Amino acid sequence: MPRVLLAGESWVVHETHQKGFDIFTSTTFDTGADAFIKAAASQGIEVEQMYGHDVPARFPRTVEALSAYDVVIISDIGYNSFVLTPETWGKGERSANSLKALVEWTNAGGGLMMAGGYLSFQGINAVANFARSPLADVLPVTMLTCDDRIEAPEGAEVSVAQTDHPLTGLVHGAPHLLGYNEVHAKEGADVIATVGQDVLLATQSVGRGRSLAWSTDIGPHWCPQPFLDWDGFAPLVGGMLRWLAGEEIR
């Protein structure tokens, strides 16, 4: 069974409620990975989620630490959370760059996936900022340097683009999506599926490892309930994770 780490896909919402003269606040915590994790579990794959607020202090910073996993997924959490560690941000001290370690780990045989979202690739207002990160060298796509969101509230059609990749058969019949990050395939990358006129799913070999870009959410809101309820969602999730781990797709 592949050992999978998912970093991100969590957030805290702090709301202000004003009712006439009176005002109060409320705070909630939520995650967007539940459907993805459940789908992976149905395929016999356990996914360990590291919440966004834990990433600066807890994300593995060395190849040795990353070797506990076969697959690492970065989803809806920006570049700053990986490089502004408690030591560097809070104390002005040097600290290891976990994204450089992640690149080295991928080249040495790891499987790296980035999934789309408001804080993936470049993201909303270009805040995610991965185009200027070390990961830009190993992902199968190039990123814009501006806000890269494509919002499609009317629905964007998914199409199969690659006919001889082991993941191709898992994309047939995929429902519409509501948005994605605009990215462009690198020369030599395999584009397996598109959404609208752009890349949805692309892969490539990286040294002895593999990388995969999934340009939309792994849960709401861009990936709507009909997609999550689609009977092909779980096999697609399982297929992507097994491919990244170098296993046979079944």
XYZ file of C-alpha atoms in Angstrom:
250
model
C 0.000 0.000 0.000
C 1.456 3.416 -0.927
C 2.342 5.642 2.006
C 0.718 9.002 1.218
C 1.098 12.406 2.878
C -1.377 15.170 2.022
C -0.277 18.640 3.116
C -2.924 21.362 3.227
C -6.664 21.350 2.475
C -7.664 22.909 5.811
C -8.591 26.392 6.939
C -9.847 28.489 9.841
C -12.729 30.928 9.325
C -13.062 33.857 11.741
C -16.392 35.643 11.317
C -17.732 38.912 12.639
C -21.460 39.042 13.382
C -23.071 42.464 13.764
C -26.674 42.698 14.952
C -27.768 46.262 15.532
C -25.597 47.754 18.290
C -24.126 44.395 19.232
C -21.212 42.526 17.713
C -19.588 39.160 18.359
C -17.222 36.767 16.581
C -17.122 33.060 15.859
C -14.321 30.783 14.663
C -14.627 27.476 12.809
C -12.173 24.916 11.401
C -12.855 22.991 8.194
C -11.167 20.673 5.715
C -11.668 20.027 2.010
C -10.017 16.622 1.710
C -12.617 14.346 3.294
C -14.058 13.030 0.011
C -10.571 12.455 -1.453
C -9.359 10.615 1.648
C -12.512 8.485 1.707
C -12.118 7.657 -1.992
C -8.480 6.628 -1.461
C -9.493 4.438 1.501
C -12.053 2.656 -0.677
C -9.139 1.745 -2.970
C -7.097 0.383 -0.065
C -4.887 3.475 0.334
C -4.536 5.378 3.597
C -3.847 9.104 3.298
C -2.271 10.984 6.197
C -3.391 14.614 6.219
C -1.200 17.336 7.692
C -3.377 20.377 8.337
C -2.221 23.697 6.942
C -1.478 25.275 10.308
C 0.897 22.395 11.116
C 2.914 22.601 7.880
C 5.385 25.381 8.855
C 6.585 23.420 11.891
C 5.915 19.787 10.993
C 6.338 19.230 7.254
C 9.390 17.004 6.630
C 12.467 19.088 5.826
C 14.919 16.397 4.735
C 14.993 13.623 2.141
C 15.442 11.152 4.971
C 12.257 12.356 6.683
C 10.349 12.373 3.405
C 11.420 8.773 2.764
C 8.698 7.695 5.192
C 6.301 8.331 2.274
C 5.909 7.111 -1.306
C 3.638 9.982 -2.374
C 3.401 13.599 -1.213
C 0.421 15.758 -2.208
C 0.459 19.554 -1.932
C -3.088 20.909 -2.048
C -4.454 24.386 -1.380
C -1.576 25.621 0.759
C 0.918 28.193 -0.443
C 4.681 28.482 -0.751
C 5.018 30.647 2.377
C 3.796 27.880 4.669
C 6.788 25.742 3.671
C 9.553 28.351 3.871
C 8.430 30.561 6.757
C 9.232 28.084 9.498
C 8.838 28.995 13.195
C 12.605 29.326 13.452
C 12.957 31.651 10.463
C 9.745 33.642 10.863
C 9.683 33.914 14.639
C 13.364 33.907 15.584
C 15.234 35.062 12.487
C 17.203 31.815 12.350
C 18.271 29.651 9.419
C 16.199 26.544 8.771
C 16.145 23.770 6.178
C 14.149 24.429 2.996
C 11.581 21.627 2.845
C 10.694 22.340 -0.806
C 14.312 21.828 -1.890
C 14.264 18.547 0.017
C 10.983 17.632 -1.698
C 12.565 18.201 -5.122
C 15.556 16.027 -4.203
C 13.226 13.332 -2.815
C 11.167 13.365 -6.046
C 14.260 12.994 -8.228
C 15.391 10.105 -6.025
C 12.190 8.135 -6.635
C 9.307 9.882 -4.842
C 5.888 10.675 -6.270
C 4.877 14.351 -6.077
C 1.358 15.641 -6.774
C 0.032 19.191 -6.706
C -3.745 19.592 -6.692
C -5.491 22.818 -7.626
C -7.157 25.402 -5.438
C -7.110 29.033 -4.390
C -3.693 28.457 -2.765
C -2.211 26.032 -5.307
C 0.054 26.690 -8.307
C -0.137 30.538 -8.364
C -3.624 30.820 -6.867
C -5.810 33.772 -6.000
C -3.964 37.081 -6.439
C -0.859 34.920 -7.135
C -0.532 34.421 -3.358
C 0.331 30.699 -3.590
C 3.470 31.702 -5.544
C 4.728 28.231 -6.516
C 5.914 29.521 -9.914
C 8.924 30.957 -8.064
C 9.446 27.915 -5.842
C 11.772 24.921 -6.272
C 8.742 22.788 -7.177
C 8.482 24.604 -10.510
C 11.419 22.477 -11.706
C 9.771 19.105 -11.088
C 6.062 19.609 -11.756
C 4.893 18.571 -15.261
C 3.441 22.023 -15.922
C 4.572 25.622 -16.079
C 2.675 28.189 -14.048
C 1.536 31.728 -14.706
C 3.020 34.528 -12.623
C -0.366 36.156 -12.024
C -3.702 35.064 -10.570
C -4.241 31.812 -12.482
C -7.824 30.953 -11.546
C -10.356 30.071 -14.226
C -13.806 30.339 -12.684
C -16.501 28.406 -14.551
C -19.772 28.621 -12.585
C -21.605 27.434 -15.709
C -19.521 24.248 -15.703
C -16.363 23.292 -17.620
C -16.246 20.075 -19.633
C -13.610 17.412 -18.968
C -12.091 15.679 -22.012
C -9.592 12.862 -22.442
C -6.413 13.997 -24.194
C -3.982 11.047 -23.980
C -4.901 7.577 -25.207
C -1.931 5.412 -24.196
C -1.281 6.442 -20.578
C -2.327 3.989 -17.819
C -4.490 6.695 -16.218
C -6.408 7.579 -19.380
C -9.180 5.031 -18.964
C -9.944 6.368 -15.487
C -10.946 9.816 -16.780
C -13.653 8.759 -19.251
C -17.088 10.014 -18.252
C -15.870 12.563 -15.707
C -18.538 15.193 -14.890
C -18.136 18.951 -15.273
C -15.986 21.087 -12.996
C -16.586 24.621 -11.701
C -13.079 25.988 -12.037
C -9.350 25.280 -12.039
C -5.873 26.814 -12.099
C -4.566 27.598 -15.578
C -1.300 25.744 -16.126
C 0.565 24.676 -19.279
C 2.187 21.329 -19.981
C 5.959 21.203 -20.208
C 7.630 19.688 -23.222
C 7.767 15.939 -22.684
C 4.916 15.845 -20.156
C 1.909 13.585 -20.746
C -1.398 15.473 -20.833
C -4.014 12.910 -19.895
C -7.088 15.117 -19.576
C -8.149 18.688 -20.219
C -10.807 20.948 -18.710
C -12.162 23.578 -21.047
C -9.128 24.356 -23.235
C -6.560 23.821 -20.490
C -4.649 21.065 -18.687
C -6.555 19.110 -16.034
C -4.272 16.112 -15.494
C -0.628 15.905 -16.551
C 2.265 13.670 -15.534
C 5.973 13.271 -16.152
C 8.989 11.295 -15.037
C 11.422 13.210 -12.825
C 14.790 11.523 -12.372
C 13.856 8.211 -10.776
C 10.543 9.629 -9.545
C 7.257 10.919 -10.915
C 5.180 14.079 -10.698
C 1.527 14.802 -11.383
C -0.526 17.986 -11.695
C -4.286 17.964 -11.084
C -5.379 21.516 -11.810
C -8.687 21.570 -9.952
C -9.811 20.924 -6.374
C -9.902 17.483 -4.790
C -13.172 18.517 -3.116
C -15.669 21.396 -3.151
C -15.947 24.029 -4.457
C -14.354 23.646 -7.908
C -14.875 19.879 -7.729
C -18.657 19.775 -7.150
C -20.754 17.066 -5.571
C -21.685 15.367 -8.880
C -17.952 14.832 -9.525
C -17.386 13.494 -6.013
C -20.436 11.204 -6.381
C -19.289 9.976 -9.813
C -18.563 6.244 -9.675
C -15.218 6.884 -11.348
C -13.935 9.293 -8.691
C -12.529 6.689 -6.304
C -10.811 4.622 -9.037
C -9.289 7.820 -10.437
C -7.966 8.824 -7.008
C -6.574 5.350 -6.415
C -5.046 5.249 -9.895
C -3.264 8.575 -9.505
C -1.800 7.593 -6.143
C -0.689 4.153 -7.315
C 0.875 5.613 -10.479
C 2.797 8.128 -8.386
C 4.022 5.317 -6.159
C 5.224 3.376 -9.207
C 2.638 0.625 -8.774
C 0.588 -1.124 -11.425
C -2.774 0.539 -12.182
C -5.661 -1.833 -11.736
